[in-house]
Amino acid sequence: MATRRKALKNIQTQLKKAEEFKTKGNFELIKGKALIQHTAGKSILTDACQLYVKALECLNVVEEYLVSGVQETSGASNDEIMQRWTSLSVSLYLNLSLAGLLCEDYNSGLRSAEKVLTMDENNTKALYRKAKCFIGQGKHADALETLDTALAISPKSKDVRREKKKLMEMMEKKRKKEEFERETRKGLERVERKKEEQSLVERTEAAKQAAKRAAKQAAKRAAEHVVAVSKETIHEMIARVSPTNCGLLNGGTGPCSE
């Protein structure tokens, strides 16, 4: 009995310390949120997170007592302690998730929100912050699915409905931007292909013209050669060609007399 009373006293002490750390952390969270646009804001939020972690360390001690099998004692039952432990844990992780969002540490914020959901799967606030973290990470499809889950639980939640509307607008804007960029790329590709085709036509035409000019020049040279040959005298022609034996008989001045 004395051991049980001692365990209960330690549990109550740890729960009280956890609540005190949480209260101090909440005060720092409020200050940090107000100053988030300044460097000091994130520093204050870091202090808040450290206080929340200390509170969770106290709750870890309580959890160890519960796991070890401490039975009901006078003043409080295990169920009551468990409810208090759960309530504090959920609150602390929700605040850690908010701090993560404010500091744009979306991975940390997401982990804290998911920790809450392991204890309370229908916690709308945790689902809302989980979705916000997904949005921060650019995972819009995951965010939309999470918001739909939150709305199925709390269809009248103004925060969730407003966030879903913003997300849908963001996704539509992104879709239009991607479509515009895609069409722009296609247009540029068409222009580039047109330029290549035009360049090929121009190169082909230039080659044809060059071939025509070469043919004309060759024909001109051939014609000039014919003219030059036709102007040759008999003696020039004989000088140009090798004389025959017959031609040598008369001194190469004419045809053979034989």
CSV table of C-alpha atoms in Angstrom, one decimal:
chain,number,residue,atom,x,y,z
A,1,MET,CA,0.0,0.0,0.0
A,2,ALA,CA,2.8,2.4,0.9
A,3,THR,CA,4.4,1.7,-2.5
A,4,ARG,CA,1.2,2.4,-4.3
A,5,ARG,CA,0.8,5.7,-2.4
A,6,LYS,CA,4.3,6.7,-3.3
A,7,ALA,CA,3.7,5.8,-6.9
A,8,LEU,CA,0.6,7.8,-7.0
A,9,LYS,CA,2.3,10.8,-5.4
A,10,ASN,CA,5.1,10.7,-8.0
A,11,ILE,CA,2.5,10.4,-10.8
A,12,GLN,CA,0.6,13.4,-9.4
A,13,THR,CA,3.9,15.4,-9.1
A,14,GLN,CA,4.9,14.6,-12.7
A,15,LEU,CA,1.5,15.5,-14.0
A,16,LYS,CA,1.6,18.8,-12.2
A,17,LYS,CA,5.1,19.6,-13.5
A,18,ALA,CA,3.9,18.7,-17.0
A,19,GLU,CA,1.1,21.2,-16.6
A,20,GLU,CA,3.4,23.9,-15.4
A,21,PHE,CA,5.8,23.4,-18.3
A,22,LYS,CA,2.9,23.5,-20.7
A,23,THR,CA,1.6,26.7,-19.2
A,24,LYS,CA,5.0,28.4,-19.5
A,25,GLY,CA,5.3,27.0,-23.0
A,26,ASN,CA,1.9,28.4,-24.0
A,27,PHE,CA,3.0,31.8,-22.8
A,28,GLU,CA,6.1,31.6,-25.0
A,29,LEU,CA,4.1,30.3,-27.9
A,30,ILE,CA,1.8,33.3,-27.8
A,31,LYS,CA,4.7,35.7,-27.7
A,32,GLY,CA,6.5,33.9,-30.5
A,33,LYS,CA,3.4,33.8,-32.7
A,34,ALA,CA,3.0,37.6,-32.3
A,35,LEU,CA,6.7,38.1,-33.3
A,36,ILE,CA,6.9,35.5,-36.0
A,37,GLN,CA,7.8,38.1,-38.6
A,38,HIS,CA,10.9,38.9,-36.6
A,39,THR,CA,14.0,36.9,-35.8
A,40,ALA,CA,13.1,37.0,-32.2
A,41,GLY,CA,9.8,35.2,-32.9
A,42,LYS,CA,11.4,31.9,-34.0
A,43,SER,CA,13.8,32.0,-31.0
A,44,ILE,CA,10.9,32.4,-28.6
A,45,LEU,CA,9.0,29.6,-30.3
A,46,THR,CA,12.1,27.4,-29.9
A,47,ASP,CA,12.0,28.2,-26.1
A,48,ALA,CA,8.3,27.2,-26.1
A,49,CYS,CA,9.1,23.8,-27.8
A,50,GLN,CA,11.8,23.1,-25.2
A,51,LEU,CA,9.3,23.7,-22.4
A,52,TYR,CA,6.8,21.3,-24.2
A,53,VAL,CA,9.5,18.7,-24.5
A,54,LYS,CA,10.2,19.0,-20.8
A,55,ALA,CA,6.5,18.5,-20.1
A,56,LEU,CA,6.5,15.4,-22.3
A,57,GLU,CA,9.5,14.0,-20.4
A,58,CYS,CA,7.3,14.3,-17.2
A,59,LEU,CA,4.5,12.4,-19.0
A,60,ASN,CA,7.0,9.7,-20.1
A,61,VAL,CA,7.6,9.1,-16.4
A,62,VAL,CA,3.9,8.8,-15.8
A,63,GLU,CA,3.6,6.4,-18.7
A,64,GLU,CA,6.3,4.2,-17.2
A,65,TYR,CA,4.3,3.9,-14.0
A,66,LEU,CA,1.1,3.0,-15.9
A,67,VAL,CA,2.9,0.4,-18.0
A,68,SER,CA,4.5,-1.1,-14.9
A,69,GLY,CA,1.0,-2.0,-13.7
A,70,VAL,CA,0.3,0.5,-10.9
A,71,GLN,CA,-3.2,-0.4,-9.6
A,72,GLU,CA,-6.0,1.9,-8.5
A,73,THR,CA,-5.1,3.8,-5.4
A,74,SER,CA,-7.1,6.0,-3.1
A,75,GLY,CA,-7.8,9.4,-4.7
A,76,ALA,CA,-7.5,8.5,-8.4
A,77,SER,CA,-8.0,5.5,-10.6
A,78,ASN,CA,-5.8,4.4,-13.5
A,79,ASP,CA,-8.5,5.5,-15.9
A,80,GLU,CA,-8.5,9.0,-14.5
A,81,ILE,CA,-4.7,9.2,-14.6
A,82,MET,CA,-4.8,7.9,-18.2
A,83,GLN,CA,-7.4,10.5,-19.3
A,84,ARG,CA,-5.3,13.3,-17.7
A,85,TRP,CA,-2.1,11.9,-19.3
A,86,THR,CA,-3.8,11.6,-22.7
A,87,SER,CA,-5.4,15.1,-22.6
A,88,LEU,CA,-2.0,16.6,-21.7
A,89,SER,CA,-0.2,14.7,-24.4
A,90,VAL,CA,-2.6,15.7,-27.1
A,91,SER,CA,-2.4,19.3,-26.1
A,92,LEU,CA,1.4,19.3,-26.0
A,93,TYR,CA,1.7,17.7,-29.4
A,94,LEU,CA,-0.9,20.0,-30.9
A,95,ASN,CA,1.1,23.0,-29.7
A,96,LEU,CA,4.3,21.5,-31.0
A,97,SER,CA,2.6,21.0,-34.4
A,98,LEU,CA,1.5,24.7,-34.4
A,99,ALA,CA,5.1,25.8,-33.5
A,100,GLY,CA,6.4,23.7,-36.4
A,101,LEU,CA,4.0,25.4,-38.8
A,102,LEU,CA,4.9,28.9,-37.5
A,103,CYS,CA,8.6,28.1,-37.9
A,104,GLU,CA,7.9,26.5,-41.4
A,105,ASP,CA,9.5,23.3,-40.0
A,106,TYR,CA,6.8,21.2,-41.7
A,107,ASN,CA,8.4,17.9,-41.1
A,108,SER,CA,8.4,18.5,-37.3
A,109,GLY,CA,4.9,19.9,-37.4
A,110,LEU,CA,3.6,16.9,-39.4
A,111,ARG,CA,5.2,14.4,-37.0
A,112,SER,CA,3.6,16.1,-34.0
A,113,ALA,CA,0.1,16.2,-35.7
A,114,GLU,CA,0.4,12.5,-36.5
A,115,LYS,CA,1.4,11.7,-32.9
A,116,VAL,CA,-1.9,13.3,-31.8
A,117,LEU,CA,-3.8,11.2,-34.3
A,118,THR,CA,-2.4,8.0,-32.9
A,119,MET,CA,-4.1,9.0,-29.6
A,120,ASP,CA,-7.2,10.6,-31.1
A,121,GLU,CA,-7.8,9.7,-34.8
A,122,ASN,CA,-10.8,12.1,-35.0
A,123,ASN,CA,-9.0,15.1,-33.7
A,124,THR,CA,-10.0,17.8,-36.2
A,125,LYS,CA,-7.4,20.3,-35.1
A,126,ALA,CA,-4.6,17.7,-35.7
A,127,LEU,CA,-6.0,16.8,-39.1
A,128,TYR,CA,-6.2,20.5,-40.0
A,129,ARG,CA,-2.5,21.1,-38.9
A,130,LYS,CA,-1.4,18.0,-40.7
A,131,ALA,CA,-3.0,19.3,-43.9
A,132,LYS,CA,-1.3,22.7,-43.4
A,133,CYS,CA,2.0,20.9,-43.1
A,134,PHE,CA,1.3,19.0,-46.3
A,135,ILE,CA,0.6,22.3,-48.0
A,136,GLY,CA,3.8,23.7,-46.8
A,137,GLN,CA,5.6,20.6,-48.2
A,138,GLY,CA,3.8,21.1,-51.6
A,139,LYS,CA,1.9,17.8,-51.2
A,140,HIS,CA,-1.5,19.3,-52.2
A,141,ALA,CA,-3.2,16.0,-53.0
A,142,ASP,CA,-2.3,14.6,-49.5
A,143,ALA,CA,-3.5,17.9,-47.9
A,144,LEU,CA,-6.8,17.7,-49.8
A,145,GLU,CA,-7.4,14.2,-48.6
A,146,THR,CA,-6.6,15.1,-45.0
A,147,LEU,CA,-9.0,18.1,-45.1
A,148,ASP,CA,-11.7,15.9,-46.5
A,149,THR,CA,-11.2,13.5,-43.6
A,150,ALA,CA,-11.5,16.5,-41.2
A,151,LEU,CA,-14.7,17.7,-42.9
A,152,ALA,CA,-16.2,14.2,-42.6
A,153,ILE,CA,-15.7,14.5,-38.9
A,154,SER,CA,-16.5,18.2,-38.4
A,155,PRO,CA,-18.4,19.3,-41.5
A,156,LYS,CA,-19.2,22.8,-40.0
A,157,SER,CA,-15.6,23.6,-39.2
A,158,LYS,CA,-15.0,27.1,-40.6
A,159,ASP,CA,-11.2,26.8,-40.5
A,160,VAL,CA,-11.2,23.5,-42.4
A,161,ARG,CA,-13.7,24.7,-45.0
A,162,ARG,CA,-11.8,27.9,-45.5
A,163,GLU,CA,-8.5,26.0,-45.8
A,164,LYS,CA,-10.0,23.6,-48.3
A,165,LYS,CA,-11.3,26.5,-50.4
A,166,LYS,CA,-7.9,28.2,-50.4
A,167,LEU,CA,-6.2,24.9,-51.3
A,168,MET,CA,-8.6,24.3,-54.2
A,169,GLU,CA,-7.9,27.8,-55.6
A,170,MET,CA,-4.2,27.2,-55.2
A,171,MET,CA,-4.4,23.8,-57.0
A,172,GLU,CA,-6.4,25.4,-59.8
A,173,LYS,CA,-3.9,28.2,-60.1
A,174,LYS,CA,-1.1,25.8,-60.2
A,175,ARG,CA,-2.9,23.7,-62.8
A,176,LYS,CA,-3.4,26.7,-65.1
A,177,LYS,CA,0.2,27.8,-64.6
A,178,GLU,CA,1.4,24.3,-65.5
A,179,GLU,CA,-0.9,24.2,-68.5
A,180,PHE,CA,0.3,27.6,-69.7
A,181,GLU,CA,3.9,26.5,-69.3
A,182,ARG,CA,3.2,23.3,-71.1
A,183,GLU,CA,1.5,25.1,-74.0
A,184,THR,CA,4.3,27.6,-74.1
A,185,ARG,CA,6.9,24.9,-74.4
A,186,LYS,CA,4.9,23.3,-77.2
A,187,GLY,CA,4.6,26.6,-79.0
A,188,LEU,CA,8.4,27.2,-78.7
A,189,GLU,CA,9.0,23.6,-79.9
A,190,ARG,CA,6.7,24.3,-82.9
A,191,VAL,CA,8.6,27.5,-83.7
A,192,GLU,CA,11.9,25.8,-83.4
A,193,ARG,CA,10.8,23.0,-85.7
A,194,LYS,CA,9.5,25.6,-88.2
A,195,LYS,CA,12.8,27.3,-88.1
A,196,GLU,CA,14.7,24.1,-88.7
A,197,GLU,CA,12.4,23.2,-91.6
A,198,GLN,CA,12.8,26.6,-93.1
A,199,SER,CA,16.6,26.4,-92.6
A,200,LEU,CA,16.6,23.0,-94.4
A,201,VAL,CA,14.6,24.4,-97.3
A,202,GLU,CA,16.9,27.4,-97.5
A,203,ARG,CA,20.0,25.1,-97.4
A,204,THR,CA,18.5,22.8,-100.1
A,205,GLU,CA,17.6,25.8,-102.3
A,206,ALA,CA,21.1,27.2,-101.8
A,207,ALA,CA,22.6,23.9,-102.8
A,208,LYS,CA,20.4,23.8,-105.9
A,209,GLN,CA,21.4,27.3,-106.9
A,210,ALA,CA,25.1,26.4,-106.3
A,211,ALA,CA,24.8,23.4,-108.5
A,212,LYS,CA,23.1,25.4,-111.2
A,213,ARG,CA,25.9,28.0,-111.0
A,214,ALA,CA,28.5,25.3,-111.2
A,215,ALA,CA,26.8,23.7,-114.2
A,216,LYS,CA,26.6,27.1,-116.0
A,217,GLN,CA,30.3,27.8,-115.3
A,218,ALA,CA,31.2,24.3,-116.6
A,219,ALA,CA,29.1,24.8,-119.7
A,220,LYS,CA,30.7,28.2,-120.2
A,221,ARG,CA,34.2,26.8,-119.9
A,222,ALA,CA,33.3,24.0,-122.4
A,223,ALA,CA,31.9,26.6,-124.8
A,224,GLU,CA,35.0,28.8,-124.4
A,225,HIS,CA,37.2,25.7,-125.1
A,226,VAL,CA,35.2,24.9,-128.3
A,227,VAL,CA,35.6,28.5,-129.5
A,228,ALA,CA,39.3,28.5,-128.7
A,229,VAL,CA,39.8,25.2,-130.6
A,230,SER,CA,37.9,26.5,-133.6
A,231,LYS,CA,40.2,29.4,-133.9
A,232,GLU,CA,43.3,27.3,-134.1
A,233,THR,CA,45.3,27.4,-137.3
A,234,ILE,CA,46.5,24.2,-138.9
A,235,HIS,CA,49.9,24.8,-137.6
A,236,GLU,CA,48.6,25.5,-134.0
A,237,MET,CA,46.6,22.3,-134.2
A,238,ILE,CA,49.6,20.3,-135.4
A,239,ALA,CA,51.7,21.8,-132.6
A,240,ARG,CA,49.0,20.8,-130.1
A,241,VAL,CA,48.7,17.2,-131.2
A,242,SER,CA,51.5,14.6,-131.7
A,243,PRO,CA,52.5,14.5,-135.5
A,244,THR,CA,52.1,11.2,-137.3
A,245,ASN,CA,54.8,9.5,-139.4
A,246,CYS,CA,52.8,10.5,-142.5
A,247,GLY,CA,52.9,14.1,-141.4
A,248,LEU,CA,56.6,14.0,-140.9
A,249,LEU,CA,57.3,13.0,-144.5
A,250,ASN,CA,56.3,16.4,-145.8
A,251,GLY,CA,57.7,18.4,-142.9
A,252,GLY,CA,54.5,18.3,-140.9
A,253,THR,CA,52.9,20.9,-143.1
A,254,GLY,CA,50.0,18.9,-144.5
A,255,PRO,CA,48.6,15.6,-145.3
A,256,CYS,CA,50.7,12.8,-146.7
A,257,SER,CA,51.2,13.0,-150.5
A,258,GLU,CA,51.4,9.3,-150.7
